[in-house]
Amino acid sequence: MACDRKDIVLKWCGKVCAIGSVLVLLALYVFIAGESLPIWWDAGILPLLLGKEWQPLGESPQFGFFTMLVSTLWSSLGAMLIAAPLGICCGIFLAEYAPGWLSAVIRTVLHILTGIPSVVYGFLGASVIVPWYERVLGVPSGESLFCASLVLSIMVVPYIVSGTYAAFKAIPLTYREAGYVLGVSKLYITTRILIPLAGHSIVSAVTLAFGRAAGETMAVLMLAGNTLTLPLTWFSKGEPLSALIALEIGTAGIGSRQYQALFAAGLVLLLFVSSINFAIYYCNSRGRD
């Protein structure tokens, strides 16, 4: 009887926590959308998303997110270009080839890396990667989207490694044993059997890392260059959406057009990251089917 009461209490606590989480998320959406609604209504959705000029304090203020959106894509996609192959290969190595003690040590280090504040990564990037970039290319200022991507790749690689490792460990041993019985090599089993089976989970891990990179603030703020010009290459300076919000929200007057535009930028970023999370859920549901 006492156990039944405990189960009922735990069940209701779980429901309350779940409903509370949903309500908090909805409240966040409603608040950000409400603060940005006037600028969406006055300026229009397409002019805000596709406008290339950001001059909030000019005689004729202009608010366009296109330049910052491109910077966000350069930095986050560039980070995934580096982190995805490295993280997937590392996860496969830890799950299938590394000795147990080595796998445990590396995974512990990766877990520690996920807990390091992003400002520390940004400081290390500004102290090490930027000077190296300046020496190699002979440029006076090394802050660029490339340097931001390098640091972002270091920050998100643990998520890809952990997701890949968990995906491979979730595959039953019978698949491996069947391959060994047939005399198939370990490399063949890994590439032709295990990777296709773990494909959906690997895609989910990479997508999660992409969302993490797209929403990162401090590292890109310190390394991207913070230039409001359209970045045409990966090596250009830029200012992602998250950096724009962090730089200007403290000086924007409450209720001003700049204030509303920054909340609109936050809504765009929130919707972008949320769509990535929905994509992860879709991949996981397809994988279970």
mmCIF file of N, CA and C in Angstrom, residues 6-108:
data_model
loop_
_atom_site.group_PDB
_atom_site.id
_atom_site.type_symbol
_atom_site.label_atom_id
_atom_site.label_comp_id
_atom_site.label_asym_id
_atom_site.label_seq_id
_atom_site.Cartn_x
_atom_site.Cartn_y
_atom_site.Cartn_z
ATOM 1 N N LYS A 6 3.606 5.796 -2.982
ATOM 2 C CA LYS A 6 4.841 6.404 -3.488
ATOM 3 C C LYS A 6 4.821 6.481 -5.010
ATOM 4 N N ASP A 7 4.341 5.414 -5.645
ATOM 5 C CA ASP A 7 4.263 5.411 -7.106
ATOM 6 C C ASP A 7 3.331 6.507 -7.606
ATOM 7 N N ILE A 8 2.207 6.669 -6.915
ATOM 8 C CA ILE A 8 1.253 7.703 -7.317
ATOM 9 C C ILE A 8 1.861 9.091 -7.154
ATOM 10 N N VAL A 9 2.549 9.311 -6.027
ATOM 11 C CA VAL A 9 3.190 10.608 -5.785
ATOM 12 C C VAL A 9 4.254 10.888 -6.840
ATOM 13 N N LEU A 10 5.089 9.884 -7.131
ATOM 14 C CA LEU A 10 6.133 10.064 -8.138
ATOM 15 C C LEU A 10 5.525 10.317 -9.518
ATOM 16 N N LYS A 11 4.447 9.613 -9.814
ATOM 17 C CA LYS A 11 3.786 9.794 -11.104
ATOM 18 C C LYS A 11 3.265 11.215 -11.254
ATOM 19 N N TRP A 12 2.609 11.720 -10.198
ATOM 20 C CA TRP A 12 2.074 13.076 -10.265
ATOM 21 C C TRP A 12 3.181 14.125 -10.263
ATOM 22 N N CYS A 13 4.259 13.858 -9.539
ATOM 23 C CA CYS A 13 5.402 14.784 -9.572
ATOM 24 C C CYS A 13 5.989 14.861 -10.975
ATOM 25 N N GLY A 14 6.085 13.710 -11.630
ATOM 26 C CA GLY A 14 6.583 13.697 -13.000
ATOM 27 C C GLY A 14 5.682 14.474 -13.937
ATOM 28 N N LYS A 15 4.364 14.311 -13.769
ATOM 29 C CA LYS A 15 3.424 15.046 -14.613
ATOM 30 C C LYS A 15 3.532 16.551 -14.388
ATOM 31 N N VAL A 16 3.627 16.935 -13.117
ATOM 32 C CA VAL A 16 3.734 18.364 -12.795
ATOM 33 C C VAL A 16 5.006 18.956 -13.390
ATOM 34 N N CYS A 17 6.111 18.242 -13.266
ATOM 35 C CA CYS A 17 7.381 18.731 -13.824
ATOM 36 C C CYS A 17 7.307 18.840 -15.341
ATOM 37 N N ALA A 18 6.688 17.842 -15.987
ATOM 38 C CA ALA A 18 6.567 17.871 -17.444
ATOM 39 C C ALA A 18 5.702 19.039 -17.899
ATOM 40 N N ILE A 19 4.556 19.206 -17.243
ATOM 41 C CA ILE A 19 3.666 20.317 -17.597
ATOM 42 C C ILE A 19 4.337 21.656 -17.310
ATOM 43 N N GLY A 20 5.054 21.733 -16.182
ATOM 44 C CA GLY A 20 5.768 22.967 -15.857
ATOM 45 C C GLY A 20 6.817 23.315 -16.892
ATOM 46 N N SER A 21 7.537 22.312 -17.385
ATOM 47 C CA SER A 21 8.558 22.556 -18.408
ATOM 48 C C SER A 21 7.927 23.092 -19.686
ATOM 49 N N VAL A 22 6.793 22.488 -20.079
ATOM 50 C CA VAL A 22 6.100 22.952 -21.283
ATOM 51 C C VAL A 22 5.608 24.383 -21.106
ATOM 52 N N LEU A 23 5.062 24.689 -19.939
ATOM 53 C CA LEU A 23 4.554 26.040 -19.681
ATOM 54 C C LEU A 23 5.678 27.073 -19.690
ATOM 55 N N VAL A 24 6.828 26.714 -19.126
ATOM 56 C CA VAL A 24 7.972 27.633 -19.133
ATOM 57 C C VAL A 24 8.421 27.903 -20.564
ATOM 58 N N LEU A 25 8.486 26.840 -21.386
ATOM 59 C CA LEU A 25 8.889 27.014 -22.780
ATOM 60 C C LEU A 25 7.894 27.880 -23.537
ATOM 61 N N LEU A 26 6.595 27.623 -23.321
ATOM 62 C CA LEU A 26 5.580 28.443 -23.979
ATOM 63 C C LEU A 26 5.653 29.892 -23.517
ATOM 64 N N ALA A 27 5.881 30.097 -22.217
ATOM 65 C CA ALA A 27 6.003 31.459 -21.698
ATOM 66 C C ALA A 27 7.193 32.175 -22.322
ATOM 67 N N LEU A 28 8.281 31.443 -22.528
ATOM 68 C CA LEU A 28 9.461 32.033 -23.163
ATOM 69 C C LEU A 28 9.146 32.466 -24.587
ATOM 70 N N TYR A 29 8.485 31.582 -25.335
ATOM 71 C CA TYR A 29 8.093 31.929 -26.702
ATOM 72 C C TYR A 29 7.163 33.144 -26.720
ATOM 73 N N VAL A 30 6.163 33.121 -25.840
ATOM 74 C CA VAL A 30 5.177 34.205 -25.824
ATOM 75 C C VAL A 30 5.838 35.529 -25.463
ATOM 76 N N PHE A 31 6.734 35.520 -24.473
ATOM 77 C CA PHE A 31 7.384 36.761 -24.051
ATOM 78 C C PHE A 31 8.248 37.333 -25.170
ATOM 79 N N ILE A 32 9.098 36.485 -25.766
ATOM 80 C CA ILE A 32 9.985 36.970 -26.827
ATOM 81 C C ILE A 32 9.176 37.426 -28.034
ATOM 82 N N ALA A 33 8.148 36.647 -28.398
ATOM 83 C CA ALA A 33 7.316 37.041 -29.533
ATOM 84 C C ALA A 33 6.570 38.337 -29.239
ATOM 85 N N GLY A 34 6.080 38.490 -28.010
ATOM 86 C CA GLY A 34 5.363 39.704 -27.654
ATOM 87 C C GLY A 34 6.242 40.941 -27.689
ATOM 88 N N GLU A 35 7.481 40.813 -27.200
ATOM 89 C CA GLU A 35 8.392 41.954 -27.210
ATOM 90 C C GLU A 35 8.810 42.343 -28.627
ATOM 91 N N SER A 36 8.833 41.376 -29.531
ATOM 92 C CA SER A 36 9.294 41.656 -30.897
ATOM 93 C C SER A 36 8.152 41.892 -31.876
ATOM 94 N N LEU A 37 6.907 41.688 -31.440
ATOM 95 C CA LEU A 37 5.766 41.790 -32.356
ATOM 96 C C LEU A 37 5.665 43.135 -33.069
ATOM 97 N N PRO A 38 5.866 44.282 -32.395
ATOM 98 C CA PRO A 38 5.738 45.560 -33.107
ATOM 99 C C PRO A 38 6.684 45.703 -34.293
ATOM 100 N N ILE A 39 7.930 45.235 -34.156
ATOM 101 C CA ILE A 39 8.881 45.381 -35.259
ATOM 102 C C ILE A 39 8.528 44.440 -36.408
ATOM 103 N N TRP A 40 8.013 43.244 -36.083
ATOM 104 C CA TRP A 40 7.561 42.340 -37.142
ATOM 105 C C TRP A 40 6.392 42.957 -37.895
ATOM 106 N N TRP A 41 5.495 43.588 -37.148
ATOM 107 C CA TRP A 41 4.296 44.165 -37.754
ATOM 108 C C TRP A 41 4.642 45.382 -38.614
ATOM 109 N N ASP A 42 5.529 46.231 -38.131
ATOM 110 C CA ASP A 42 5.852 47.464 -38.850
ATOM 111 C C ASP A 42 6.798 47.223 -40.028
ATOM 112 N N ALA A 43 7.865 46.464 -39.783
ATOM 113 C CA ALA A 43 8.883 46.281 -40.819
ATOM 114 C C ALA A 43 8.548 45.146 -41.778
ATOM 115 N N GLY A 44 7.857 44.129 -41.310
ATOM 116 C CA GLY A 44 7.555 42.980 -42.152
ATOM 117 C C GLY A 44 8.556 41.853 -41.942
ATOM 118 N N ILE A 45 8.098 40.633 -42.178
ATOM 119 C CA ILE A 45 8.945 39.468 -41.925
ATOM 120 C C ILE A 45 10.094 39.385 -42.924
ATOM 121 N N LEU A 46 9.780 39.465 -44.214
ATOM 122 C CA LEU A 46 10.832 39.318 -45.225
ATOM 123 C C LEU A 46 11.864 40.439 -45.172
ATOM 124 N N PRO A 47 11.462 41.714 -45.015
ATOM 125 C CA PRO A 47 12.492 42.756 -44.892
ATOM 126 C C PRO A 47 13.430 42.543 -43.711
ATOM 127 N N LEU A 48 12.914 42.018 -42.610
ATOM 128 C CA LEU A 48 13.781 41.757 -41.459
ATOM 129 C C LEU A 48 14.721 40.597 -41.733
ATOM 130 N N LEU A 49 14.200 39.521 -42.304
ATOM 131 C CA LEU A 49 15.017 38.332 -42.525
ATOM 132 C C LEU A 49 16.007 38.506 -43.669
ATOM 133 N N LEU A 50 15.628 39.252 -44.700
ATOM 134 C CA LEU A 50 16.463 39.376 -45.890
ATOM 135 C C LEU A 50 17.197 40.707 -45.987
ATOM 136 N N GLY A 51 16.907 41.635 -45.083
ATOM 137 C CA GLY A 51 17.602 42.921 -45.108
ATOM 138 C C GLY A 51 19.068 42.784 -44.727
ATOM 139 N N LYS A 52 19.940 43.489 -45.435
ATOM 140 C CA LYS A 52 21.386 43.373 -45.212
ATOM 141 C C LYS A 52 21.957 44.510 -44.368
ATOM 142 N N GLU A 53 21.148 45.499 -44.049
ATOM 143 C CA GLU A 53 21.633 46.652 -43.297
ATOM 144 C C GLU A 53 21.154 46.583 -41.849
ATOM 145 N N TRP A 54 22.070 46.867 -40.931
ATOM 146 C CA TRP A 54 21.727 46.960 -39.509
ATOM 147 C C TRP A 54 22.265 48.286 -38.993
ATOM 148 N N GLN A 55 21.383 49.286 -38.942
ATOM 149 C CA GLN A 55 21.748 50.618 -38.467
ATOM 150 C C GLN A 55 20.664 51.092 -37.501
ATOM 151 N N PRO A 56 20.692 50.598 -36.271
ATOM 152 C CA PRO A 56 19.606 50.907 -35.332
ATOM 153 C C PRO A 56 19.592 52.343 -34.850
ATOM 154 N N LEU A 57 20.723 53.051 -34.943
ATOM 155 C CA LEU A 57 20.812 54.406 -34.394
ATOM 156 C C LEU A 57 20.911 55.470 -35.474
ATOM 157 N N GLY A 58 20.698 55.104 -36.732
ATOM 158 C CA GLY A 58 20.776 56.077 -37.807
ATOM 159 C C GLY A 58 19.547 56.969 -37.859
ATOM 160 N N GLU A 59 19.623 58.010 -38.701
ATOM 161 C CA GLU A 59 18.470 58.894 -38.855
ATOM 162 C C GLU A 59 17.261 58.122 -39.377
ATOM 163 N N SER A 60 17.544 57.174 -40.268
ATOM 164 C CA SER A 60 16.502 56.274 -40.754
ATOM 165 C C SER A 60 16.908 54.855 -40.371
ATOM 166 N N PRO A 61 16.528 54.391 -39.177
ATOM 167 C CA PRO A 61 16.988 53.086 -38.688
ATOM 168 C C PRO A 61 16.626 51.949 -39.639
ATOM 169 N N GLN A 62 17.576 51.045 -39.808
ATOM 170 C CA GLN A 62 17.365 49.874 -40.650
ATOM 171 C C GLN A 62 17.705 48.622 -39.846
ATOM 172 N N PHE A 63 16.846 47.619 -39.980
ATOM 173 C CA PHE A 63 17.028 46.381 -39.221
ATOM 174 C C PHE A 63 16.921 45.198 -40.178
ATOM 175 N N GLY A 64 18.044 44.598 -40.460
ATOM 176 C CA GLY A 64 18.073 43.416 -41.317
ATOM 177 C C GLY A 64 18.949 42.340 -40.703
ATOM 178 N N PHE A 65 18.462 41.110 -40.720
ATOM 179 C CA PHE A 65 19.176 40.009 -40.065
ATOM 180 C C PHE A 65 20.004 39.165 -41.030
ATOM 181 N N PHE A 66 19.915 39.435 -42.317
ATOM 182 C CA PHE A 66 20.512 38.515 -43.288
ATOM 183 C C PHE A 66 22.010 38.353 -43.074
ATOM 184 N N THR A 67 22.709 39.448 -42.845
ATOM 185 C CA THR A 67 24.158 39.388 -42.633
ATOM 186 C C THR A 67 24.498 38.537 -41.420
ATOM 187 N N MET A 68 23.761 38.707 -40.335
ATOM 188 C CA MET A 68 24.021 37.927 -39.128
ATOM 189 C C MET A 68 23.633 36.460 -39.293
ATOM 190 N N LEU A 69 22.573 36.210 -40.070
ATOM 191 C CA LEU A 69 22.192 34.825 -40.332
ATOM 192 C C LEU A 69 23.272 34.099 -41.122
ATOM 193 N N VAL A 70 23.833 34.780 -42.112
ATOM 194 C CA VAL A 70 24.914 34.171 -42.897
ATOM 195 C C VAL A 70 26.130 33.913 -42.015
ATOM 196 N N SER A 71 26.452 34.856 -41.142
ATOM 197 C CA SER A 71 27.574 34.658 -40.215
ATOM 198 C C SER A 71 27.320 33.462 -39.298
ATOM 199 N N THR A 72 26.080 33.328 -38.830
ATOM 200 C CA THR A 72 25.732 32.191 -37.975
ATOM 201 C C THR A 72 25.920 30.875 -38.712
ATOM 202 N N LEU A 73 25.485 30.834 -39.966
ATOM 203 C CA LEU A 73 25.634 29.604 -40.748
ATOM 204 C C LEU A 73 27.095 29.303 -41.048
ATOM 205 N N TRP A 74 27.880 30.322 -41.380
ATOM 206 C CA TRP A 74 29.309 30.106 -41.638
ATOM 207 C C TRP A 74 29.988 29.503 -40.418
ATOM 208 N N SER A 75 29.757 30.086 -39.260
ATOM 209 C CA SER A 75 30.457 29.624 -38.055
ATOM 210 C C SER A 75 29.980 28.245 -37.614
ATOM 211 N N SER A 76 28.668 28.009 -37.629
ATOM 212 C CA SER A 76 28.145 26.727 -37.142
ATOM 213 C C SER A 76 28.372 25.600 -38.140
ATOM 214 N N LEU A 77 28.125 25.851 -39.424
ATOM 215 C CA LEU A 77 28.381 24.812 -40.425
ATOM 216 C C LEU A 77 29.869 24.525 -40.551
ATOM 217 N N GLY A 78 30.690 25.569 -40.439
ATOM 218 C CA GLY A 78 32.135 25.351 -40.455
ATOM 219 C C GLY A 78 32.589 24.501 -39.286
ATOM 220 N N ALA A 79 31.993 24.744 -38.124
ATOM 221 C CA ALA A 79 32.323 23.919 -36.959
ATOM 222 C C ALA A 79 31.937 22.468 -37.188
ATOM 223 N N MET A 80 30.778 22.236 -37.807
ATOM 224 C CA MET A 80 30.353 20.865 -38.066
ATOM 225 C C MET A 80 31.227 20.200 -39.116
ATOM 226 N N LEU A 81 31.737 20.967 -40.060
ATOM 227 C CA LEU A 81 32.642 20.409 -41.065
ATOM 228 C C LEU A 81 33.883 19.816 -40.415
ATOM 229 N N ILE A 82 34.303 20.404 -39.312
ATOM 230 C CA ILE A 82 35.471 19.901 -38.578
ATOM 231 C C ILE A 82 35.062 18.849 -37.552
ATOM 232 N N ALA A 83 34.013 19.141 -36.793
ATOM 233 C CA ALA A 83 33.672 18.305 -35.639
ATOM 234 C C ALA A 83 32.988 17.002 -36.022
ATOM 235 N N ALA A 84 32.160 17.014 -37.074
ATOM 236 C CA ALA A 84 31.380 15.815 -37.399
ATOM 237 C C ALA A 84 32.260 14.616 -37.754
ATOM 238 N N PRO A 85 33.154 14.725 -38.740
ATOM 239 C CA PRO A 85 33.994 13.549 -39.035
ATOM 240 C C PRO A 85 34.899 13.159 -37.881
ATOM 241 N N LEU A 86 35.447 14.160 -37.185
ATOM 242 C CA LEU A 86 36.323 13.862 -36.049
ATOM 243 C C LEU A 86 35.551 13.166 -34.930
ATOM 244 N N GLY A 87 34.369 13.682 -34.597
ATOM 245 C CA GLY A 87 33.582 13.105 -33.514
ATOM 246 C C GLY A 87 33.057 11.719 -33.838
ATOM 247 N N ILE A 88 32.598 11.513 -35.072
ATOM 248 C CA ILE A 88 32.084 10.199 -35.464
ATOM 249 C C ILE A 88 33.192 9.155 -35.440
ATOM 250 N N CYS A 89 34.338 9.489 -36.013
ATOM 251 C CA CYS A 89 35.465 8.543 -36.018
ATOM 252 C C CYS A 89 35.933 8.235 -34.598
ATOM 253 N N CYS A 90 35.987 9.250 -33.754
ATOM 254 C CA CYS A 90 36.409 9.041 -32.369
ATOM 255 C C CYS A 90 35.403 8.171 -31.621
ATOM 256 N N GLY A 91 34.110 8.412 -31.840
ATOM 257 C CA GLY A 91 33.086 7.606 -31.188
ATOM 258 C C GLY A 91 33.145 6.148 -31.610
ATOM 259 N N ILE A 92 33.367 5.908 -32.902
ATOM 260 C CA ILE A 92 33.495 4.532 -33.391
ATOM 261 C C ILE A 92 34.727 3.864 -32.797
ATOM 262 N N PHE A 93 35.824 4.605 -32.737
ATOM 263 C CA PHE A 93 37.052 4.049 -32.160
ATOM 264 C C PHE A 93 36.851 3.656 -30.702
ATOM 265 N N LEU A 94 36.224 4.528 -29.928
ATOM 266 C CA LEU A 94 36.013 4.240 -28.505
ATOM 267 C C LEU A 94 35.067 3.064 -28.297
ATOM 268 N N ALA A 95 34.074 2.937 -29.174
ATOM 269 C CA ALA A 95 33.077 1.881 -29.000
ATOM 270 C C ALA A 95 33.548 0.524 -29.500
ATOM 271 N N GLU A 96 34.370 0.506 -30.558
ATOM 272 C CA GLU A 96 34.671 -0.763 -31.218
ATOM 273 C C GLU A 96 36.137 -1.186 -31.154
ATOM 274 N N TYR A 97 37.048 -0.257 -31.001
ATOM 275 C CA TYR A 97 38.458 -0.606 -31.147
ATOM 276 C C TYR A 97 39.292 -0.333 -29.895
ATOM 277 N N ALA A 98 38.970 0.697 -29.150
ATOM 278 C CA ALA A 98 39.813 1.098 -28.016
ATOM 279 C C ALA A 98 39.673 0.119 -26.855
ATOM 280 N N PRO A 99 40.766 -0.120 -26.106
ATOM 281 C CA PRO A 99 40.652 -0.908 -24.869
ATOM 282 C C PRO A 99 39.696 -0.231 -23.890
ATOM 283 N N GLY A 100 39.122 -1.014 -23.005
ATOM 284 C CA GLY A 100 38.126 -0.486 -22.077
ATOM 285 C C GLY A 100 38.640 0.653 -21.227
ATOM 286 N N TRP A 101 39.882 0.528 -20.731
ATOM 287 C CA TRP A 101 40.418 1.575 -19.857
ATOM 288 C C TRP A 101 40.642 2.873 -20.622
ATOM 289 N N LEU A 102 41.124 2.751 -21.881
ATOM 290 C CA LEU A 102 41.364 3.952 -22.683
ATOM 291 C C LEU A 102 40.047 4.635 -23.038
ATOM 292 N N SER A 103 39.049 3.835 -23.382
ATOM 293 C CA SER A 103 37.734 4.394 -23.699
ATOM 294 C C SER A 103 37.154 5.141 -22.505
ATOM 295 N N ALA A 104 37.294 4.563 -21.311
ATOM 296 C CA ALA A 104 36.765 5.207 -20.105
ATOM 297 C C ALA A 104 37.478 6.517 -19.819
ATOM 298 N N VAL A 105 38.801 6.547 -19.994
ATOM 299 C CA VAL A 105 39.570 7.765 -19.732
ATOM 300 C C VAL A 105 39.174 8.874 -20.703
ATOM 301 N N ILE A 106 39.109 8.539 -21.993
ATOM 302 C CA ILE A 106 38.788 9.559 -22.999
ATOM 303 C C ILE A 106 37.368 10.080 -22.809
ATOM 304 N N ARG A 107 36.428 9.200 -22.514
ATOM 305 C CA ARG A 107 35.047 9.653 -22.312
ATOM 306 C C ARG A 107 34.921 10.531 -21.074
ATOM 307 N N THR A 108 35.710 10.235 -20.051
ATOM 308 C CA THR A 108 35.709 11.091 -18.860
ATOM 309 C C THR A 108 36.234 12.483 -19.195
#
